[in-house]
Short mmCIF file of C-alpha atoms in Angstrom, two decimals:
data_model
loop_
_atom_site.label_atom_id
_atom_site.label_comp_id
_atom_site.label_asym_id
_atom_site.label_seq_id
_atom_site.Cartn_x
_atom_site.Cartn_y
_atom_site.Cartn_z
CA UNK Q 570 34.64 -82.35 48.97
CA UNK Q 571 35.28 -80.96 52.65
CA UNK Q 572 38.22 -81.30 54.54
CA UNK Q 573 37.06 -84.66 56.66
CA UNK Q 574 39.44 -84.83 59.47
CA UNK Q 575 38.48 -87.44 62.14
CA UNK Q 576 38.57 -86.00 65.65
CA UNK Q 577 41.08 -87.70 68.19
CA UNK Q 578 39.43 -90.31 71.32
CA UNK Q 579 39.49 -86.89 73.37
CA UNK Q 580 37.72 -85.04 70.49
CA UNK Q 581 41.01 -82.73 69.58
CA UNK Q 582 42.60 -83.67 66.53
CA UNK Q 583 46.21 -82.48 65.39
CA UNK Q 584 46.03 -80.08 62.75
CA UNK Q 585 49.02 -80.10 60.49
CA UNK Q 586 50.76 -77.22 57.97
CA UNK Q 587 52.89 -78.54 54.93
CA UNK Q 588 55.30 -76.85 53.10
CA UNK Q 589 55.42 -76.19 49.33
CA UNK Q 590 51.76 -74.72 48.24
CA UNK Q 591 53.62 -73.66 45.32
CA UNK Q 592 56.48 -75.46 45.52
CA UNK Q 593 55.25 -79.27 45.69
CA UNK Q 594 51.96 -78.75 43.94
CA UNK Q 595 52.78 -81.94 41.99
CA UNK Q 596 53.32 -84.20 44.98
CA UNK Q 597 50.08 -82.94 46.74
CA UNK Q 598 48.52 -83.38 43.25
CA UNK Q 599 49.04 -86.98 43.57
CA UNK Q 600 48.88 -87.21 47.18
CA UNK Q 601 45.73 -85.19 48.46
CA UNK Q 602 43.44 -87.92 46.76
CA UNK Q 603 45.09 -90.64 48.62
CA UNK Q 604 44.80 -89.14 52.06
CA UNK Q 605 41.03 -88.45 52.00
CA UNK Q 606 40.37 -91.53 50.12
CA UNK Q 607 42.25 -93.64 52.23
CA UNK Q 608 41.46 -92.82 55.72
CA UNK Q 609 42.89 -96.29 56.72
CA UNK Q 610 46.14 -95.38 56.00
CA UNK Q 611 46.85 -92.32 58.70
CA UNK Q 612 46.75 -91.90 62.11
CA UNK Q 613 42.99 -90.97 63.40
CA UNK Q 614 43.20 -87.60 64.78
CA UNK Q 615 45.86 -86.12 62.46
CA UNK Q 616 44.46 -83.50 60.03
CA UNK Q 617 45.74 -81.23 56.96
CA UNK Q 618 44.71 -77.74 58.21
CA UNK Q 619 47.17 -75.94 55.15
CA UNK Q 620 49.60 -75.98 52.68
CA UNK Q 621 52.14 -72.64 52.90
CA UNK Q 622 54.66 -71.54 50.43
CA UNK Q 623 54.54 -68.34 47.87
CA UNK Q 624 55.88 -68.12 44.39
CA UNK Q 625 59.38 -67.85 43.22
CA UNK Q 626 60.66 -64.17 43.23
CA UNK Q 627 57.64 -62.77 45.62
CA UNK Q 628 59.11 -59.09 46.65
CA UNK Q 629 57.16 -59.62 50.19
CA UNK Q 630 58.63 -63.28 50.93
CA UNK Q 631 61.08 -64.29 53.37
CA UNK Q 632 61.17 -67.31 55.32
CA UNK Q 633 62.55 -69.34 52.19
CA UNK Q 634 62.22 -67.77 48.91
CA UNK Q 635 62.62 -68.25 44.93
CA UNK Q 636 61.28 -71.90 44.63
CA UNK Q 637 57.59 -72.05 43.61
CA UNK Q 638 56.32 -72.31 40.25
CA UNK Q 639 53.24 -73.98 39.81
CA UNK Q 640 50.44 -72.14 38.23
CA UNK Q 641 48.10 -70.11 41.11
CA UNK Q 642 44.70 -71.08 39.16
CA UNK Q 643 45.96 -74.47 40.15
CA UNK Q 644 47.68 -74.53 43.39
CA UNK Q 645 44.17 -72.76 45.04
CA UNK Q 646 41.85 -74.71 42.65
CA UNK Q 647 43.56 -78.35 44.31
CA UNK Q 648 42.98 -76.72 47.78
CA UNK Q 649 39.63 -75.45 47.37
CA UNK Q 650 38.89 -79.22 46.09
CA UNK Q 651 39.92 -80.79 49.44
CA UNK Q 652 38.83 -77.54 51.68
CA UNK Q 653 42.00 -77.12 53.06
CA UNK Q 654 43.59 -73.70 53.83
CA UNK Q 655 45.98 -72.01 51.59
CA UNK Q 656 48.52 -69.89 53.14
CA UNK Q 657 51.01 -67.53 51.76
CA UNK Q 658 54.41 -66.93 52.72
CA UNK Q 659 54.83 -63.23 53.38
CA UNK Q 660 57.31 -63.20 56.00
CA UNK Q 661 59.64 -60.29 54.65
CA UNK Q 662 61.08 -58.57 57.64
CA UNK Q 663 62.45 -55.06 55.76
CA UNK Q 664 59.49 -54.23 53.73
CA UNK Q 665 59.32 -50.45 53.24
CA UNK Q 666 55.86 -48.69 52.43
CA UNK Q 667 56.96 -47.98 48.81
CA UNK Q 668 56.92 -52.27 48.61
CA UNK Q 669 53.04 -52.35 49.64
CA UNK Q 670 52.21 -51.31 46.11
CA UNK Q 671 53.97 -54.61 44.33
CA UNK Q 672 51.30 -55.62 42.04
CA UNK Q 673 52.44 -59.43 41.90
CA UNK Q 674 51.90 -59.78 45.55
CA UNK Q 675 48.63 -57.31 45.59
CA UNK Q 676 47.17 -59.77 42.75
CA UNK Q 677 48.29 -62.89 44.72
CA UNK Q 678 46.37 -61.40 47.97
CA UNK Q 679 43.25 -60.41 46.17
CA UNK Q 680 42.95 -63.92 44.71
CA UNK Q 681 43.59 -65.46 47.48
CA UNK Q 682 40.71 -63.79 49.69
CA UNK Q 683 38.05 -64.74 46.83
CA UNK Q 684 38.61 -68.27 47.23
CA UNK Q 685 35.49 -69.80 49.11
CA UNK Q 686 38.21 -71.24 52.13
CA UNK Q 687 39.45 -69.08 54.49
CA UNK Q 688 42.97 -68.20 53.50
CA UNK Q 689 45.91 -66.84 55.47
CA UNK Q 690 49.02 -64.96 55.51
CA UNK Q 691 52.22 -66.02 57.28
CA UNK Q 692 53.68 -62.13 57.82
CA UNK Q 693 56.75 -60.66 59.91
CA UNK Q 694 56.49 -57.18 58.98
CA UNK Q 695 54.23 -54.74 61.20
CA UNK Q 696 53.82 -52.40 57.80
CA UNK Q 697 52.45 -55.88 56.00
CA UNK Q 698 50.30 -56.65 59.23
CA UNK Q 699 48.29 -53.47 59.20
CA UNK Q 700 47.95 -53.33 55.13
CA UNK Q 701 46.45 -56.47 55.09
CA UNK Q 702 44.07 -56.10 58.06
CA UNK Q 703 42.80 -52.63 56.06
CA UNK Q 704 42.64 -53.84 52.26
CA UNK Q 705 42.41 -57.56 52.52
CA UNK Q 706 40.48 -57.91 55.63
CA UNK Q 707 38.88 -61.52 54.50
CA UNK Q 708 42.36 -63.28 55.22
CA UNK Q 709 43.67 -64.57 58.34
CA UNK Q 710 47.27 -63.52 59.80
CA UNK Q 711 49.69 -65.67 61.07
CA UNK Q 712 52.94 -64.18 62.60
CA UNK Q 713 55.99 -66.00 61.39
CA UNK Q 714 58.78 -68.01 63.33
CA UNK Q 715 61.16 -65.59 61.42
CA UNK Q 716 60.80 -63.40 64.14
CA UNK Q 717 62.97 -65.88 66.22
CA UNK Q 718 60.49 -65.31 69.61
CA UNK Q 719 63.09 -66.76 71.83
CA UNK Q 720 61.65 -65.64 75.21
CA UNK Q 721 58.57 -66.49 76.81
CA UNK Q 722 57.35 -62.79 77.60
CA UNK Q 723 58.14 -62.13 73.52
CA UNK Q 724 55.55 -64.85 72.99
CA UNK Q 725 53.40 -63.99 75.48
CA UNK Q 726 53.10 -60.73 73.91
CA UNK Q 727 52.85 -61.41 70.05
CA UNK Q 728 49.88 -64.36 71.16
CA UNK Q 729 47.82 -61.23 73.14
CA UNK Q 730 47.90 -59.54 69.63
CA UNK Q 731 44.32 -59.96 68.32
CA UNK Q 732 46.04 -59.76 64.77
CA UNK Q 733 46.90 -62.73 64.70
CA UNK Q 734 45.19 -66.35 64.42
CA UNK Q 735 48.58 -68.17 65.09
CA UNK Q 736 52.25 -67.93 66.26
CA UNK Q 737 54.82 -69.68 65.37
CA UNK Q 738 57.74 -69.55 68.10
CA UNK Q 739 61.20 -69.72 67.77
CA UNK Q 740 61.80 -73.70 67.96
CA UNK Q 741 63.69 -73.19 70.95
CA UNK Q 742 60.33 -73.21 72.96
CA UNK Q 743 58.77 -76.17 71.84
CA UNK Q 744 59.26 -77.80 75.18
CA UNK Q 745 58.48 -75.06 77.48
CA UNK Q 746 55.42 -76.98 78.93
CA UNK Q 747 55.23 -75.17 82.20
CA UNK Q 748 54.67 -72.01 80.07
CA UNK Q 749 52.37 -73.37 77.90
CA UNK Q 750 50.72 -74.86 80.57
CA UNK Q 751 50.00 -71.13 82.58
CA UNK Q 752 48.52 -70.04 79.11
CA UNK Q 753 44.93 -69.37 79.19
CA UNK Q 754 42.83 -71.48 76.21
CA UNK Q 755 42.85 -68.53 73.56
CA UNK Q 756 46.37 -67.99 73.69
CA UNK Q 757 47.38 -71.82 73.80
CA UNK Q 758 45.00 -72.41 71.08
CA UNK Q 759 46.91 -69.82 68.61
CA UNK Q 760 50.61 -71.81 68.94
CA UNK Q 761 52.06 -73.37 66.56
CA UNK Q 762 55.04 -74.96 66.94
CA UNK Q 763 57.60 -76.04 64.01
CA UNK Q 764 58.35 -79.75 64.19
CA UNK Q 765 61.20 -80.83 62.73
CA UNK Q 766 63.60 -77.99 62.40
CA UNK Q 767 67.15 -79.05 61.54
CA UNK Q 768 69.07 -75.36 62.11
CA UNK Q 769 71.25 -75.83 65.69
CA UNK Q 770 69.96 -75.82 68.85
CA UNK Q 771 72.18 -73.31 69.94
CA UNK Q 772 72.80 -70.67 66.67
CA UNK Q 773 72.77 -67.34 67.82
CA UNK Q 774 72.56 -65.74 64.07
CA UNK Q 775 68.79 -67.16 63.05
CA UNK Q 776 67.42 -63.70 62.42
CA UNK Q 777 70.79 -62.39 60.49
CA UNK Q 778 70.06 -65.84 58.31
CA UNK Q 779 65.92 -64.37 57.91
CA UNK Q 780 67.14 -60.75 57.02
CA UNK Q 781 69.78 -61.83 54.53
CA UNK Q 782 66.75 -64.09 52.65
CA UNK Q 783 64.63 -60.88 52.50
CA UNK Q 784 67.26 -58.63 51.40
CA UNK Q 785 67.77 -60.73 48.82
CA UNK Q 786 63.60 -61.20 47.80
CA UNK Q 787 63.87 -57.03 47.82
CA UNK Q 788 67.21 -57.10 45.50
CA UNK Q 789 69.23 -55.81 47.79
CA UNK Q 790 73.09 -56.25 48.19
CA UNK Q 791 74.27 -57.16 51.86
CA UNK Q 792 76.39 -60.74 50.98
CA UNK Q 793 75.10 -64.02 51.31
CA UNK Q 794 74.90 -64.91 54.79
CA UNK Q 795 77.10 -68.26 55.99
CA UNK Q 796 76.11 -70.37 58.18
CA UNK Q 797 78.38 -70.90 61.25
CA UNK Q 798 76.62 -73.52 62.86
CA UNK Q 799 77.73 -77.61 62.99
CA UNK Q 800 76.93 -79.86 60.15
CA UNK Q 801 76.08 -76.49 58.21
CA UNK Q 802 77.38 -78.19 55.28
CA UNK Q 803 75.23 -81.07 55.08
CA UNK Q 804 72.28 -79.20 54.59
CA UNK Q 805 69.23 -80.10 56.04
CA UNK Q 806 69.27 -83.93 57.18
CA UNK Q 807 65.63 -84.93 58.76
CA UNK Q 808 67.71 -88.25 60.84
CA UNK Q 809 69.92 -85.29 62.67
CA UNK Q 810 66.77 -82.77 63.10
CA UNK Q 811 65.08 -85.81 64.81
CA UNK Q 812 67.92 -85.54 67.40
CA UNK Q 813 67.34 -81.88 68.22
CA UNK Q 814 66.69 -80.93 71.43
CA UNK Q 815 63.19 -79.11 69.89
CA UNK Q 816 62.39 -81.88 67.58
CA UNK Q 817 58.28 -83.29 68.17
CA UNK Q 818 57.40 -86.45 66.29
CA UNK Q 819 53.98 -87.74 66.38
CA UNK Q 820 53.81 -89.31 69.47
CA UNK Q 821 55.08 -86.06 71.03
CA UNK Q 822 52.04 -84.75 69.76
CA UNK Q 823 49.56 -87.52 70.96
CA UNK Q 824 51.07 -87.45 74.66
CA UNK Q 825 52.50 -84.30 75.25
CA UNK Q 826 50.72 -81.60 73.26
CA UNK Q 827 47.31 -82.66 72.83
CA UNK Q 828 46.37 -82.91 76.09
CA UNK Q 829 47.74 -79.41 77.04
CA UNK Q 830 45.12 -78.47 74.01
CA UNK Q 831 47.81 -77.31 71.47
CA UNK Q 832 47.03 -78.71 67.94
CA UNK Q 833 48.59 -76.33 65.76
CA UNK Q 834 51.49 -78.07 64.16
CA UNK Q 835 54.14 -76.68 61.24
CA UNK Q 836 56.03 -78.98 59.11
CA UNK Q 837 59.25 -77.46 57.89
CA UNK Q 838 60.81 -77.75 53.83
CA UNK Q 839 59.66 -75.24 51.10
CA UNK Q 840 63.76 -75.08 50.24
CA UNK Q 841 63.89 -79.33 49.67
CA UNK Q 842 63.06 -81.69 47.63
CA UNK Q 843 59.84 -83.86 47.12
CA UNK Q 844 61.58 -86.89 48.25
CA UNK Q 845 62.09 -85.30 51.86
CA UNK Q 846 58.72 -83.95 52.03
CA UNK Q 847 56.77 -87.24 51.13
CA UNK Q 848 59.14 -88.59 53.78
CA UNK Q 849 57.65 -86.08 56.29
CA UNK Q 850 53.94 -86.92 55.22
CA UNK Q 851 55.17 -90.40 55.66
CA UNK Q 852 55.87 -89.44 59.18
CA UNK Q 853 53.65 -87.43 60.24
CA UNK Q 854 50.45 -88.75 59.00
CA UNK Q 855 50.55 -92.46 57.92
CA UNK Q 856 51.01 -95.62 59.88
CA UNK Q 857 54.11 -97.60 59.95
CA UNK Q 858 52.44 -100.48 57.94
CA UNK Q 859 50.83 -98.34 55.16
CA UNK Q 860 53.84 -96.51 54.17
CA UNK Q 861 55.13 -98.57 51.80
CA UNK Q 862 51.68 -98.32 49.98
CA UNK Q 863 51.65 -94.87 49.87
CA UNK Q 864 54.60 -95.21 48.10
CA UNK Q 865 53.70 -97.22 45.88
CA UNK Q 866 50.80 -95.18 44.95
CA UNK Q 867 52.88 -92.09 44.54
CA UNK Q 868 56.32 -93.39 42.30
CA UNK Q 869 57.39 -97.24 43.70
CA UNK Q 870 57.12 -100.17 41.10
CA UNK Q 871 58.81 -102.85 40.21
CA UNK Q 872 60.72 -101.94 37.15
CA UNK Q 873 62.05 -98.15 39.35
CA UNK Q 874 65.82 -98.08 39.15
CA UNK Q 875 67.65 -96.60 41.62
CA UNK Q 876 70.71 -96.70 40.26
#
């Protein structure tokens, strides 16, 4: 079974990376089937191109670590089923050579490249970059928002490296469309923009908050880092990421991004629950009067108590 994505009116369809390949195995268990069995349901033109995420306690991860723990046999067998693209979460930013020899995340890379999809690698670290290219060759790279690429000449720069498929900005550029708009088609075509980030528009400490999450995949003291920012305490709330400054919903993407041929699209969550996630695949990819049959499909009956 290939991955059947139908093609937009203009022929470019929206391509669409979920969170939780190891973490939410169970919900994409249940809800792969529906979406290629139910075209009806979701918006023409919106595709699954992967599913990211990496096993609890991965020495090399970064971005959000410690949650995963379905079984790899079955996370990449459910993948390969569907043809979609498995990614893993890599995105350490103080790996040291002496880490390039960790034999859970060797094994996890050379079982990821024999899978008959093409696979990728969401990496920060140069030192990972250039191991990878020269042992596992097969996978694709894709250079992590954890490198908080705030400017537009940092950008420019990382989407010129041949390295890399994608790049995934700092969320803080999402809107620059004048920028985007001077790119020429290779470059433009290797963004990919995060969606519905919740952090603050304006926190200044988004790389100290990376670095303390790999210090503490590596073992490594350094304190728990706090977050300064407003509404820090409420964790992550998708209602107030929708009012972010950075925030694109799907209609963003129909009028705004597709037409400047950008179609690379992240979906924030690895660190949530299922409940937030299947409200993201709710938003993303299904149509206003099929979502309540999705749910049903996936947990609503009559006889669930909420209370």
């Amino acid at each position: 079974m290939g991955n059947r994505g139908i093609s937009s009116e203009k022929g470019t369809a929206a391509r669409f990376h979920l969170p939780g390949l190891f973490e939410f195995y169970e919900l994409y268990r249940l809800f792969l089937p529906i979406f290629y069995e139910h075209r009806e349901y979701f918006y023409e033109g919106f595709e699954i191109g992967s599913v990211y995420g990496a096993p609890a306690d991965c020495l090399w991860g970064g971005g959000r670590t410690g949650f995963g723990g379905a079984n790899e046999g079955e996370v990449f067998s459910l993948l390969r089923e569907y043809g979609i693209s498995a990614r893993l979460t890599f995105s350490n930013s103080l790996l040291r050579p002496e880490h390039l020899h960790d034999k859970k995340c060797n094994r996890l890379l050379s079982r990821l490249s024999e899978e008959e999809k093409e696979n990728g690698v969401i990496i920060h670290s140069d030192l990972l970059k250039d191991y990878i290219k020269n042992n596992y060759p097969g996978l694709y790279l894709v250079s992590s928002t954890t490198k908080v690429l705030r400017k537009e000449e940092e950008l420019l720069c990382e989407l010129s490296d041949e390295a890399f498929r994608y790049v995934v900005p700092d969320f803080r550029l999402n809107k620059s469309f004048d920028f985007f708009s001077r790119l020429d088609d290779r470059r433009r075509s290797k963004l990919e923009l995060l969606c519905n980030e919740c952090c603050y528009f304006g926190c200044e400490s988004r790389r100290a908050c990376y670095e303390s999450v790999s210090r503490k995949a590596l073992g490594e003291d350094g304190g728990e880092h706090i977050c300064s920012s407003p509404f820090a305490s409420e964790g992550y709330v998708f209602s107030r990421a929708m009012e972010n400054p950075a925030f694109i919903g799907p209609s963003d993407i129909r009028e705004k991004y597709l037409p400047l041929g950008i179609t690379e699209f992240k979906i924030e969550g690895r660190s949530l629950g299922s409940a937030i996630i299947l409200e993201f695949l709710l938003y993303y990819l299904t149509k206003p009067e099929a979502r309540l049959k999705l749910r049903e499909l996936i947990y609503l009956d009559s006889a669930l108590d909420l209370f």
